[in-house]
Structure formats: C-alpha cells, structure tokens
Amino acid sequence: MSEHEILASQPREETLEMLKALAHPVRLKIIIDLINDEPNAERHCTSFDLSVSKATRSHHFKILKDSGLIEHVDHGNRSLAKLRHAEIESKFPGLLSMLQNK
C-alpha cells in the first residue's frame, strides 16, 4: 500500500488533526524526542528542552493528546506523556520511522 493510500484510508478529520499537530516545531520536537526514547517511555512535560512558557507547553501537550499522538499516564500527583506508538503505527505505517530519521 502506498503512502497516499494509507493516508486516504484514514478518516479525513483524524488525518488532518494529526498533521496539524505535527506542523508546529515544538510539538514535532516532542514527538521526535518520544520516538527516540526507549519503547513505552513516559516523560514529564518539563523533561523536554522546550523554550516556551508553562502555559504554552501545556497547550502543545493538549494538542498532541487531542490528536491521538500521545496519551497522559496518571501517576497520582503527576501526569506523564507517552507516545501512542502502536496506535500511530497501525493507522499511519512508517510515519514514526520517517520522523525518527528527521
């Protein structure tokens, strides 16, 4: 299946949300950092080297979560971000390896 066929087979809104989320350099950096971590790694949002305010950082993580690229794992008094690797790979095969080589 070609890359075009893979994208075309996904619901249009879902694909657009994912692409919009990846379009911002801060969010792309977060995803690339998570891709390069160990599998199933969970990271606190402050562990990323981002030069944005706390409110802006929270906004970027919300967009990534709403687009289905990450999930928040609740550990009581802290919430960690985790890449939804299996879900992304099943919907958009090859996307993560393409971003990893960026």
Coordinates of C-alpha atoms in Angstrom, one line a residue:
M1 CA 0.0 0.0 0.0
S2 CA 1.4 3.4 -1.0
E3 CA 1.8 6.3 1.5
H4 CA -1.1 8.1 -0.3
E5 CA -3.3 5.0 0.0
I6 CA -2.5 4.8 3.7
L7 CA -3.5 8.4 4.3
A8 CA -6.5 8.1 2.1
S9 CA -7.8 5.1 4.1
Q10 CA -7.9 7.1 7.4
P11 CA -10.8 9.4 8.3
R12 CA -10.1 12.8 6.9
E13 CA -10.6 14.7 10.1
E14 CA -8.3 12.3 12.0
T15 CA -5.6 12.7 9.5
L16 CA -5.9 16.5 9.4
E17 CA -5.7 16.7 13.2
M18 CA -2.6 14.6 13.3
L19 CA -0.9 16.6 10.5
K20 CA -1.8 19.9 12.2
A21 CA -0.4 18.7 15.5
L22 CA 2.9 17.8 13.8
A23 CA 3.1 21.0 11.9
H24 CA 4.4 23.1 14.8
P25 CA 8.1 22.8 15.5
V26 CA 7.6 22.5 19.3
R27 CA 5.1 19.6 19.0
L28 CA 7.3 17.9 16.4
K29 CA 10.3 18.1 18.7
I30 CA 8.2 16.5 21.5
I31 CA 7.2 13.6 19.2
I32 CA 10.7 13.1 17.9
D33 CA 12.1 13.1 21.4
L34 CA 9.5 10.4 22.4
I35 CA 10.3 8.4 19.3
N36 CA 14.0 8.4 20.2
D37 CA 13.3 7.3 23.8
E38 CA 13.0 3.8 25.0
P39 CA 9.8 2.0 23.9
N40 CA 6.9 2.9 26.2
A41 CA 8.9 5.6 27.9
E42 CA 6.8 8.0 30.0
R43 CA 8.1 11.6 30.4
H44 CA 7.1 14.6 32.4
C45 CA 6.5 17.6 30.2
T46 CA 9.3 19.5 32.0
S47 CA 11.8 16.9 30.8
F48 CA 11.7 18.2 27.3
D49 CA 14.1 21.0 26.4
L50 CA 11.4 23.5 25.3
S51 CA 11.9 27.2 25.3
V52 CA 8.3 28.1 25.9
S53 CA 6.2 29.2 28.9
K54 CA 4.5 26.7 31.1
A55 CA 1.1 27.7 29.7
T56 CA 2.3 27.3 26.1
R57 CA 3.9 23.9 26.9
S58 CA 0.6 22.7 28.4
H59 CA -1.2 23.9 25.3
H60 CA 1.1 21.9 23.0
F61 CA 0.7 18.7 25.1
K62 CA -3.1 19.1 25.0
I63 CA -3.0 19.4 21.2
L64 CA -0.8 16.3 20.9
K65 CA -3.1 14.4 23.3
D66 CA -6.3 15.5 21.4
S67 CA -4.8 14.5 18.1
G68 CA -4.1 11.0 19.4
L69 CA -0.3 11.1 19.2
I70 CA 0.3 10.9 22.9
E71 CA -1.5 9.8 26.0
H72 CA -1.2 11.1 29.5
V73 CA -0.4 8.5 32.1
D74 CA -1.7 9.5 35.6
H75 CA 0.6 8.6 38.5
G76 CA -1.4 10.3 41.3
N77 CA 0.3 13.7 41.8
R78 CA 1.9 13.7 38.3
S79 CA 1.0 13.1 34.8
L80 CA 3.4 11.8 32.2
A81 CA 3.3 11.8 28.4
K82 CA 3.6 8.6 26.5
L83 CA 3.8 8.1 22.7
R84 CA 0.9 6.1 21.3
H85 CA 3.3 4.1 19.2
A86 CA 1.2 1.1 18.4
E87 CA -1.9 3.1 17.5
I88 CA 0.1 5.5 15.3
E89 CA 1.9 2.7 13.5
S90 CA -1.3 0.9 12.8
K91 CA -3.0 4.0 11.4
F92 CA 0.0 5.6 9.7
P93 CA 2.6 2.8 9.0
G94 CA 6.1 4.2 8.5
L95 CA 5.3 7.7 9.9
L96 CA 7.3 7.2 13.1
S97 CA 10.4 5.8 11.4
M98 CA 10.2 8.7 8.9
L99 CA 10.1 11.2 11.8
Q100 CA 12.9 9.4 13.7
N101 CA 15.2 9.9 10.7
K102 CA 14.4 13.6 10.6

